[in-house]
Short mmCIF file of the C-alpha atoms (twelve columns), coordinates in Angstrom:
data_MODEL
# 
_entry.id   MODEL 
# 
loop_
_atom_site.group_PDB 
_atom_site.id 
_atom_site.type_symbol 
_atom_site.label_atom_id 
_atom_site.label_alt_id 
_atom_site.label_comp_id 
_atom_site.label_asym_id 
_atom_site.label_seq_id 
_atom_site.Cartn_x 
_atom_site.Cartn_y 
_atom_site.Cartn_z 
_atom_site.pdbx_PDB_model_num 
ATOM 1   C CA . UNK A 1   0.000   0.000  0.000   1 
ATOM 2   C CA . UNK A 2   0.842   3.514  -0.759  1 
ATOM 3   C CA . UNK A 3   1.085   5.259  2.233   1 
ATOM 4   C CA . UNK A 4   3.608   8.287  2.003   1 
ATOM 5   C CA . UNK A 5   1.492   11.500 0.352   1 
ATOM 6   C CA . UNK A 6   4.497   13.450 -0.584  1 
ATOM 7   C CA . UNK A 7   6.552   9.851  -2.282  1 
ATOM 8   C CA . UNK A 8   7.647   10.826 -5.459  1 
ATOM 9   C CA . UNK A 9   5.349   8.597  -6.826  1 
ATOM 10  C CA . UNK A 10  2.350   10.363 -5.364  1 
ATOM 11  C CA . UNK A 11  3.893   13.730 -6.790  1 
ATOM 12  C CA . UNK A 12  3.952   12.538 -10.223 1 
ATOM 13  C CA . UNK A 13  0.243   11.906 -10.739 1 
ATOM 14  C CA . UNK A 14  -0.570  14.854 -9.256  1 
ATOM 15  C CA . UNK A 15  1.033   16.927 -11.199 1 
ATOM 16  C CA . UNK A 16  -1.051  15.828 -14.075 1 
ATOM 17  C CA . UNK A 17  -3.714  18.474 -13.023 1 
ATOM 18  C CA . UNK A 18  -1.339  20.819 -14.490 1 
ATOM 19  C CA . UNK A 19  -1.217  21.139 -18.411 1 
ATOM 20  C CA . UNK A 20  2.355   21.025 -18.734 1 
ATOM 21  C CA . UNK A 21  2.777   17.815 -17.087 1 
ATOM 22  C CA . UNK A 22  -0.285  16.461 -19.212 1 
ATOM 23  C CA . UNK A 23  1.834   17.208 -22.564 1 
ATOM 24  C CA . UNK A 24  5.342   16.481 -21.459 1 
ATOM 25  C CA . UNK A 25  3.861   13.101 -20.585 1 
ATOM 26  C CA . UNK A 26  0.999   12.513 -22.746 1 
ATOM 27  C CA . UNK A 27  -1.344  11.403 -19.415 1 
ATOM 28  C CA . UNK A 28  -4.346  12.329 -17.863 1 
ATOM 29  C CA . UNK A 29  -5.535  12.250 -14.525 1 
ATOM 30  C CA . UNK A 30  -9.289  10.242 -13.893 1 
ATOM 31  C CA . UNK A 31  -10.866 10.410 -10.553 1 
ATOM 32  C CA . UNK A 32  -14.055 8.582  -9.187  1 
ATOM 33  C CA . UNK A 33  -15.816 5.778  -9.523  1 
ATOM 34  C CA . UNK A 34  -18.425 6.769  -12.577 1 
ATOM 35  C CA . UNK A 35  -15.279 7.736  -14.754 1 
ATOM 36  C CA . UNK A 36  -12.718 4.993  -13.630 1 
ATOM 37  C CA . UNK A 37  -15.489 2.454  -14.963 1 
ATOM 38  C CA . UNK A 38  -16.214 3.801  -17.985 1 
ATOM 39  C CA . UNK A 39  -12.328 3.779  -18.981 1 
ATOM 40  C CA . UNK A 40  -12.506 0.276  -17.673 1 
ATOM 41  C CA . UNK A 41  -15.504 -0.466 -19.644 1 
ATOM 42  C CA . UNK A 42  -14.700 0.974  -22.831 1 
ATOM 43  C CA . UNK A 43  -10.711 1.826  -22.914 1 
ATOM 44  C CA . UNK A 44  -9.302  -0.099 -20.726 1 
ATOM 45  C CA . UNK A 45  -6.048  -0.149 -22.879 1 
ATOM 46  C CA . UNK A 46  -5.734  3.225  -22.061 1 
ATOM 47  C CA . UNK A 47  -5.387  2.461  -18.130 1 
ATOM 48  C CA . UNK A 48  -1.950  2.793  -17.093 1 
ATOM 49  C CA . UNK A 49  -2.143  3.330  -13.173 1 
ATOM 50  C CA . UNK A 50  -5.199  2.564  -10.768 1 
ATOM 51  C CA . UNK A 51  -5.697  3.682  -6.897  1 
ATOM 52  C CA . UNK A 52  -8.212  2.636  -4.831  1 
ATOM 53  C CA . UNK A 53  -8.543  2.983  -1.572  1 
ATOM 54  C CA . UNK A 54  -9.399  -0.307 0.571   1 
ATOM 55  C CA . UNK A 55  -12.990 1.178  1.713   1 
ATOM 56  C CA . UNK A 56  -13.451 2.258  -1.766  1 
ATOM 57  C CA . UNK A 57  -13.056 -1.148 -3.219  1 
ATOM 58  C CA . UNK A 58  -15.647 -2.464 -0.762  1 
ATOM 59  C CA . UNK A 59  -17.832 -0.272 -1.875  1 
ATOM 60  C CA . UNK A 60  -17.966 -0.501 -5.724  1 
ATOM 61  C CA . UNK A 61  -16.989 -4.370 -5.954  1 
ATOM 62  C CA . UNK A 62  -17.855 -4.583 -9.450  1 
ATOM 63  C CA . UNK A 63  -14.903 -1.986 -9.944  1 
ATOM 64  C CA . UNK A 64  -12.138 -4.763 -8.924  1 
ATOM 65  C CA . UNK A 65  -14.152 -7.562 -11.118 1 
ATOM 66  C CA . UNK A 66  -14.063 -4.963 -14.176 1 
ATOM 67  C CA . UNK A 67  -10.282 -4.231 -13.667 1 
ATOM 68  C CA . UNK A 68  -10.032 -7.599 -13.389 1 
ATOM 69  C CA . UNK A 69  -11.603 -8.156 -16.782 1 
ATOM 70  C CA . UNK A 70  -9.307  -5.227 -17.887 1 
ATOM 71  C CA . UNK A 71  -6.424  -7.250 -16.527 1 
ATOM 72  C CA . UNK A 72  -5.617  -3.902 -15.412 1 
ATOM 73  C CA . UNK A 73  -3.817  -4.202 -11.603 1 
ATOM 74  C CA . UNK A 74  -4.965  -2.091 -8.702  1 
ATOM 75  C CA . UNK A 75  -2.479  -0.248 -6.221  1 
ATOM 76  C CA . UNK A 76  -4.291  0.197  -2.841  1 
ATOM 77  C CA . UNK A 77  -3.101  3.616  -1.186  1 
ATOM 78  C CA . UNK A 78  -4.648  5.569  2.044   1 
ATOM 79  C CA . UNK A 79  -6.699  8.244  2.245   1 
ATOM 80  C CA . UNK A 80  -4.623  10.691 2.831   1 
ATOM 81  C CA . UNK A 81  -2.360  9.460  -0.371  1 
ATOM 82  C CA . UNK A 82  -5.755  9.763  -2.466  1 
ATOM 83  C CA . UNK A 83  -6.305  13.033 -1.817  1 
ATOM 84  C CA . UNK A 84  -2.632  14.225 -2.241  1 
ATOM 85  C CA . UNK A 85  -2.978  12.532 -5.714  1 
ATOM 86  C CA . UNK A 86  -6.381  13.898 -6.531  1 
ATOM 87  C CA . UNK A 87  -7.239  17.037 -8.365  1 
ATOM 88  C CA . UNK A 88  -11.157 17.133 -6.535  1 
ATOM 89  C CA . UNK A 89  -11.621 17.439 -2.891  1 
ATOM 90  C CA . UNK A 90  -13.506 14.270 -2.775  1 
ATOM 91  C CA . UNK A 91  -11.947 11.868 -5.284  1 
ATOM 92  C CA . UNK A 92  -14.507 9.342  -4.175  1 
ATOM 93  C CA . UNK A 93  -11.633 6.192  -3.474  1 
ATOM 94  C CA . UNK A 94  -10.299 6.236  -6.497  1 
ATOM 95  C CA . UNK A 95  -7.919  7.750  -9.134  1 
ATOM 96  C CA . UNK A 96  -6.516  6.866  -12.073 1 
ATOM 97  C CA . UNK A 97  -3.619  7.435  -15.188 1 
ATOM 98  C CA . UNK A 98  -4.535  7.146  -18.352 1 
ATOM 99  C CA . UNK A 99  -2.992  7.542  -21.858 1 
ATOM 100 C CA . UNK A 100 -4.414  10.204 -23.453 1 
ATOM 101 C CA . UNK A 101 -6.046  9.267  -27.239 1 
ATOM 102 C CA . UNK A 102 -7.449  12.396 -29.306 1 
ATOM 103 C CA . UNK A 103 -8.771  11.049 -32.401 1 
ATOM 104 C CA . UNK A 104 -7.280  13.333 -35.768 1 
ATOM 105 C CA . UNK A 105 -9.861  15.462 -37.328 1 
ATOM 106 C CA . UNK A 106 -9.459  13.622 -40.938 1 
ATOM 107 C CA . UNK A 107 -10.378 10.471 -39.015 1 
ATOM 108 C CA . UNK A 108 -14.027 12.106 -38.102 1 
ATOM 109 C CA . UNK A 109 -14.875 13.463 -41.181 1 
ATOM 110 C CA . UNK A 110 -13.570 9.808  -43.339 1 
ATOM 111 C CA . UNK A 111 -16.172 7.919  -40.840 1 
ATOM 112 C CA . UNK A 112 -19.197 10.179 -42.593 1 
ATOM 113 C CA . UNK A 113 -20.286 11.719 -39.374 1 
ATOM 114 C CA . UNK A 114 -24.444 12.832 -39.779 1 
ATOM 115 C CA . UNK A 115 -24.048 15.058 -36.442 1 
ATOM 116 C CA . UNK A 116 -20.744 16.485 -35.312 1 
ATOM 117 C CA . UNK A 117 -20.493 19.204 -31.980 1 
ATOM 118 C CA . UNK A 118 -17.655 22.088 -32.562 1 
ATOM 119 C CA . UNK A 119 -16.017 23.857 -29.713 1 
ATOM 120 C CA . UNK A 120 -14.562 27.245 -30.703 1 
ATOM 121 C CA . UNK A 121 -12.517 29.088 -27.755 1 
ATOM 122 C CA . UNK A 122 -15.134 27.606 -24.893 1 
ATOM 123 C CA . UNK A 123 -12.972 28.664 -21.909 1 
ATOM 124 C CA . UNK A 124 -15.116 27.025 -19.184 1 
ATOM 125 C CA . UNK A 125 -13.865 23.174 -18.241 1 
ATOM 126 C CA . UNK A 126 -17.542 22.285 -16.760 1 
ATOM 127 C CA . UNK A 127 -19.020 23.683 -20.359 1 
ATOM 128 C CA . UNK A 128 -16.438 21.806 -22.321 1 
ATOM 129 C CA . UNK A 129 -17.137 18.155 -20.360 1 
ATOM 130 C CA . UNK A 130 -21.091 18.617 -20.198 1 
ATOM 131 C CA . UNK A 131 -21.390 19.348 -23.841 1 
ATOM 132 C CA . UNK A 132 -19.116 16.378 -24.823 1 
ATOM 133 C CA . UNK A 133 -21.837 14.296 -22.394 1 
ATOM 134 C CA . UNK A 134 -24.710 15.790 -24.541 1 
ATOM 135 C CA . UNK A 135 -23.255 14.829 -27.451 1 
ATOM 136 C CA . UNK A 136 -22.481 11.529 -26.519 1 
ATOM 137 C CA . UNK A 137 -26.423 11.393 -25.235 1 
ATOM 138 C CA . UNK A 138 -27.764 12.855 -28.367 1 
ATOM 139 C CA . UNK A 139 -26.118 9.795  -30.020 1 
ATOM 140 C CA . UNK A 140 -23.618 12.425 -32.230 1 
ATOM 141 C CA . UNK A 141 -20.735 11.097 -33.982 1 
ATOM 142 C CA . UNK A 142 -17.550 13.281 -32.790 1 
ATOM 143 C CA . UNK A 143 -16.458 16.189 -30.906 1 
ATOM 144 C CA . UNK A 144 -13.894 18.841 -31.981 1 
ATOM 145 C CA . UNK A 145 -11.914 21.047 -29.871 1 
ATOM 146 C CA . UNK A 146 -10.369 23.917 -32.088 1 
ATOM 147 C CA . UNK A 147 -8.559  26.885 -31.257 1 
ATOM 148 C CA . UNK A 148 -8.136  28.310 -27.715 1 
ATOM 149 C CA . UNK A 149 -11.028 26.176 -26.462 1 
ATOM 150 C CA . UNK A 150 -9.812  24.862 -22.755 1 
ATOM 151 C CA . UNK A 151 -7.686  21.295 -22.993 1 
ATOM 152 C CA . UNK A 152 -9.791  18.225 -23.352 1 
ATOM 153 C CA . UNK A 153 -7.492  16.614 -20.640 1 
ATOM 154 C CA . UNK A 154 -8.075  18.862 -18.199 1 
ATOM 155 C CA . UNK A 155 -9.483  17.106 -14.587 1 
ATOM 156 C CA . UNK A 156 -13.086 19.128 -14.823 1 
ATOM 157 C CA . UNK A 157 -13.318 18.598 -18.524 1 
ATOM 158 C CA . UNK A 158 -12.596 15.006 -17.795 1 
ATOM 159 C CA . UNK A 159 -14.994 14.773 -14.499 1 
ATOM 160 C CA . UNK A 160 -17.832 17.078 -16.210 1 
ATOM 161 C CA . UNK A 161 -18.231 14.540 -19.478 1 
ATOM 162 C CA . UNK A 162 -18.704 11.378 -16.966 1 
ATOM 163 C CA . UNK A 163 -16.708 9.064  -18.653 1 
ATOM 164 C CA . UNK A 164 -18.487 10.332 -22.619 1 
ATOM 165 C CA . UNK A 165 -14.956 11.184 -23.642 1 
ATOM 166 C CA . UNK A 166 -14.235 7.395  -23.767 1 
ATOM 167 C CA . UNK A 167 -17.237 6.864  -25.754 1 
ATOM 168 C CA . UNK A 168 -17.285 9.063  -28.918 1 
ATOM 169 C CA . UNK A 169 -14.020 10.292 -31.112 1 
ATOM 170 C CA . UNK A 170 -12.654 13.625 -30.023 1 
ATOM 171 C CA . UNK A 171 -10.614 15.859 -31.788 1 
ATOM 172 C CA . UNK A 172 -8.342  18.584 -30.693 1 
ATOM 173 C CA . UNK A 173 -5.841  21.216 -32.005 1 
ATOM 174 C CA . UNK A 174 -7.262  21.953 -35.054 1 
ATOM 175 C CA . UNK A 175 -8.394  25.668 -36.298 1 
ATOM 176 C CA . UNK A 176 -12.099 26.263 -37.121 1 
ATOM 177 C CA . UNK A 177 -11.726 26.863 -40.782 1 
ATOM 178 C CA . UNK A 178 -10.291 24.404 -41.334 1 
ATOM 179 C CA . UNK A 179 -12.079 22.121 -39.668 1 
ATOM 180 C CA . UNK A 180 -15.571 23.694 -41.634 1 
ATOM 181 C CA . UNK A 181 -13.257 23.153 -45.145 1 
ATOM 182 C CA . UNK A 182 -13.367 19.334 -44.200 1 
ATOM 183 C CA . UNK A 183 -17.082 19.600 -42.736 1 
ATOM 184 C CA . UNK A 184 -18.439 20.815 -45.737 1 
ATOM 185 C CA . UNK A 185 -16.194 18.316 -48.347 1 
ATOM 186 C CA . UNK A 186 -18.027 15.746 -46.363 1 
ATOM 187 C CA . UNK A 187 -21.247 16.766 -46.822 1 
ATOM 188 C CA . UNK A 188 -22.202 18.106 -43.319 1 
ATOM 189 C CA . UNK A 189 -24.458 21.889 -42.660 1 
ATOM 190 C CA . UNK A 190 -22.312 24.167 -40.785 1 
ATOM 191 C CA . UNK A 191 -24.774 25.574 -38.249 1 
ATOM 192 C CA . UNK A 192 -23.541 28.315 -35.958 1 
ATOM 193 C CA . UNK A 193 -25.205 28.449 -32.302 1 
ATOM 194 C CA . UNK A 194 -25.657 32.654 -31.467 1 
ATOM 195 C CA . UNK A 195 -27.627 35.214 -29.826 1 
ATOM 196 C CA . UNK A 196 -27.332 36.935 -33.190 1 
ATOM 197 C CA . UNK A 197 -28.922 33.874 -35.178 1 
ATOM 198 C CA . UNK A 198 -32.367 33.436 -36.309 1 
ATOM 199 C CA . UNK A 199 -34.532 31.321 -33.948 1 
ATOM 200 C CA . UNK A 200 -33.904 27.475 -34.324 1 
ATOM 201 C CA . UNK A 201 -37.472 26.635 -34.874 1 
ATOM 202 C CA . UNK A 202 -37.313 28.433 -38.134 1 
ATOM 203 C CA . UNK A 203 -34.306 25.425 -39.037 1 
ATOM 204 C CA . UNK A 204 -36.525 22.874 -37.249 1 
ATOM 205 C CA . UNK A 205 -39.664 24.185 -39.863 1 
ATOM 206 C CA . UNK A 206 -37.073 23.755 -42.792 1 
ATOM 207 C CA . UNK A 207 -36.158 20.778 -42.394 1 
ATOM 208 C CA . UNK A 208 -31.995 21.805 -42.231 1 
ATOM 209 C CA . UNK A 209 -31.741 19.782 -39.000 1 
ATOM 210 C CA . UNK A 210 -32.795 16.476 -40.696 1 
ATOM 211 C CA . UNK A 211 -29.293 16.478 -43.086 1 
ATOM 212 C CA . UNK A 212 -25.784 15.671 -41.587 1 
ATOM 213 C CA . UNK A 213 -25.142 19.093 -39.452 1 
ATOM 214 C CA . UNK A 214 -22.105 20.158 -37.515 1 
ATOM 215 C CA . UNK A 215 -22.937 22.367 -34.936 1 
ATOM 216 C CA . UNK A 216 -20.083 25.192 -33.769 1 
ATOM 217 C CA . UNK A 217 -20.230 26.796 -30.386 1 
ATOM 218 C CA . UNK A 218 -18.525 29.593 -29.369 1 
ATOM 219 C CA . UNK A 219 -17.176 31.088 -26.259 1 
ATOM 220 C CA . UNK A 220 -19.340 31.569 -23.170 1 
ATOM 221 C CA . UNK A 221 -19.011 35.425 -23.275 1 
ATOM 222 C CA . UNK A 222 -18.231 36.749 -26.644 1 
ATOM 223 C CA . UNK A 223 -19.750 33.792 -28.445 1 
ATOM 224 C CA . UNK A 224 -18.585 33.879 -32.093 1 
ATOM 225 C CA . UNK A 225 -16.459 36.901 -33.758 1 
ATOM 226 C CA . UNK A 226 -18.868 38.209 -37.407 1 
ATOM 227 C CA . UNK A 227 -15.333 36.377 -39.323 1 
ATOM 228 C CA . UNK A 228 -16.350 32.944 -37.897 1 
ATOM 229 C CA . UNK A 229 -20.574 33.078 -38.118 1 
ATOM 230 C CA . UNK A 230 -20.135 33.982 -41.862 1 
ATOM 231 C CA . UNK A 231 -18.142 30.431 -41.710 1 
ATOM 232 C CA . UNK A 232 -21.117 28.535 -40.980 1 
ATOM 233 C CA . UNK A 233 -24.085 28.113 -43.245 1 
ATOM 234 C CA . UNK A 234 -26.501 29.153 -41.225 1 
ATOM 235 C CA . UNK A 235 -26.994 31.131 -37.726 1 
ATOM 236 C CA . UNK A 236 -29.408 30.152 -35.610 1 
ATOM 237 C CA . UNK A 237 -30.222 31.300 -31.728 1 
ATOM 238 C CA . UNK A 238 -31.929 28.464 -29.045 1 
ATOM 239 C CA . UNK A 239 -35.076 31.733 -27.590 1 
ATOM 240 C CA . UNK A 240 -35.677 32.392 -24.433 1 
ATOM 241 C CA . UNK A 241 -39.173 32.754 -23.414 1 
ATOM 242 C CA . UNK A 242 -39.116 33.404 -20.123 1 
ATOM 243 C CA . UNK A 243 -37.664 35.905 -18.724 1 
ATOM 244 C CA . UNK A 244 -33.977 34.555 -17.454 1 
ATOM 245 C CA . UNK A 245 -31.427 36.916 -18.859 1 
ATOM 246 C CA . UNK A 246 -29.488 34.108 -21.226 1 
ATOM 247 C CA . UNK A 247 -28.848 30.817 -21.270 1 
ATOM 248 C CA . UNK A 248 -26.256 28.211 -20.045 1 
ATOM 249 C CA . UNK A 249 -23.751 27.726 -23.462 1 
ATOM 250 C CA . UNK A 250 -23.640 23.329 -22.252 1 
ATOM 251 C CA . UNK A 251 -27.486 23.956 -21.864 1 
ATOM 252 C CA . UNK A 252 -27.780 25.676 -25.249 1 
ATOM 253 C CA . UNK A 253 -25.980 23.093 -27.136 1 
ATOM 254 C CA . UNK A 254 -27.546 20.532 -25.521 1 
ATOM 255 C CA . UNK A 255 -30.635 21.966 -26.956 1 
ATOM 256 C CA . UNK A 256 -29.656 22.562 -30.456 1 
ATOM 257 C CA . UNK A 257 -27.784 18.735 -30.239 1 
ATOM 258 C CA . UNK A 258 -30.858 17.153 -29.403 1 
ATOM 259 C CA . UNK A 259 -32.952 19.124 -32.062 1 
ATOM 260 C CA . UNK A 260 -30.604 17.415 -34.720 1 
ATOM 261 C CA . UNK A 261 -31.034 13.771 -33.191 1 
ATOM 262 C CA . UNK A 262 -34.538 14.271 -33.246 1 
ATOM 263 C CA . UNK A 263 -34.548 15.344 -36.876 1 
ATOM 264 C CA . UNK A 264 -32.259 12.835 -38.011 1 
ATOM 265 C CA . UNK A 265 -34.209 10.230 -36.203 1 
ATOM 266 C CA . UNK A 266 -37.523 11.400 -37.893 1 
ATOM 267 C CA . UNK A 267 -36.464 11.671 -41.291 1 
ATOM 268 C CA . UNK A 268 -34.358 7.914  -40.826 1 
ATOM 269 C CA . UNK A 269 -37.846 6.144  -39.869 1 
ATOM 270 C CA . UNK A 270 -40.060 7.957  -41.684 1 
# 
C-alpha cells in the first residue's frame, strides 16, 4: 500500500492536473468511480495506473471484477495518499492514469459523421465536459476542440463529461476553418449556435436539422467573432421565453444537439 502523500510517486500523478505535465507526458488524470469504470468499460487499454482505496473497493466491488476483466492491476493507497494525488476534494476512493487518445480530425470526417459538436474558444472546463456528455447522449458522432477552447485533458473537462470522452471520437488542435473546409467536403451543414442567429425553430420548420449538421459553439461570453458566423451556413439562436437573462452555453448546445437527433431520427424512420 501507498502510504507516504508526498513519495515521489504520489507527486507525479498529481502533477497531471497541471497542463504542462499532461503534454510532457501525454497522461491524464481520472478520478471517481463513474469515470474509472467507464475507462474500464470501454478503454481499458488506455489504463496505465489505478488507486483505490481499501474502503473504496468495498464499496464498488464490481470496480475490482471490471479491472479484473481489464487485466488492469490495482495499487491500494490511504486516504490521505488519495487526496494528495487527486485534483477534486472528494476523489470518491479512487484515481486513475490514463494515456491520453485524441482522435485526428481527418479520421471524423472519413467515418461520414451525420451530427458532429464544434467547440470554438469555450474557456469554461464544466461547459467543455457537459457538452461532450450531450453529445455523446444525443447519439452524435464526434467532438472537436479547435482553437483556444480549454484542454480536453483537463481534470473538470474530464470529471464534467462522466466518462463520454471514452465513448465518442474527439478531436483537438485543429483551427475552425479548417475544420468547416473538411465539414463541408463531407457533406455536413455548418450551423452556428448565437444570440445573433435566427430562432432554431425556423431550421426545425425547414427541415436543415434532418441532413448531416455540424454544430459550432462559441465562447461563453463573446460567443462567435462576425469572421467565424459567416463560416457557418446558417446562424441560428436556441429563444428564451421566459424571462432569465441568457442561457447556459452546455445547456444551449444541448438543446440545439438534441434538435438534430430528433430530426435525423424522424427523417431515418419515416
Amino acid at each position: 500500500m501507498l502510504e507516504n502523500p508526498r513519495s515521489p510517486r504520489v507527486r507525479a500523478v498529481a502533477k497531471l492536473a497541471r497542463k504542462a505535465a499532461r503534454v510532457e507526458s501525454g497522461m491524464f488524470l481520472l478520478e471517481g468511480p463513474q469515470a474509472v469504470a467507464e475507462a474500464l468499460t470501454f478503454r481499458s487499454e488506455l489504463v496505465i495506473e489505478l488507486f483505490a482505496t481499501p474502503t473504496a473497493l468495498e464499496r464498488y466491488p464490481e470496480l475490482a471484477d471490471a479491472a479484473a476483466s481489464a487485466d488492469v492491476e490495482i495499487e491500494f493507497v490511504t486516504e490521505e495518499v488519495l487526496d494528495s494525488m487527486a485534483d477534486t476534494v472528494t476523489p470518491q476512493g479512487f484515481v486513475a492514469v490514463c494515456r491520453q487518445f485524441p482522435t485526428a480530425v481527418k479520421d471524423v470526417f472519413a467515418a461520414k459523421p451525420k451530427l458532429v459538436a464544434i467547440l470554438e474558444e469555450v474557456r469554461d472546463p464544466g461547459n467543455a465536459g457537459t457538452i461532450v456528455r450531450a453529445a455523446d447522449a444525443a447519439g452524435a458522432d464526434a467532438v472537436i476542440f479547435t482553437g483556444r477552447t480549454v484542454d480536453l485533458y483537463n481534470p473538470k473537462v474530464v470529471r464534467s463529461s462522466t466518462g463520454s470522452i471514452f465513448h465518442l471520437p474527439v478531436a483537438i488542435g485543429a483551427e475552425l476553418a479548417d475544420v468547416l473546409v473538411r465539414a463541408r467536403a463531407a457533406g455536413l451543414t455548418v450551423l452556428a449556435a448565437d444570440v445573433k442567429g435566427d430562432d432554431l425553430l425556423s431550421a426545425r420548420n425547414d427541415g436543415v436539422l434532418a441532413g448531416p449538421t455540424a454544430w459550432v459553439f462559441g465562447n461563453e461570453a463573446r460567443g462567435l467573432p462576425d469572421e467565424q458566423l459567416e463560416l457557418a451556413d446558417r446562424v441560428v439562436t436556441v429563444p428564451i421565453y421566459g424571462h432569465a437573462e441568457s442561457m447556459n452555453l452546455a445547456t444551449a448546445a444541448s438543446v440545439c444537439l438534441y434538435e438534430s437527433a430528433f430530426a435525423q431520427r424522424t427523417a431515418d424512420h419515416g
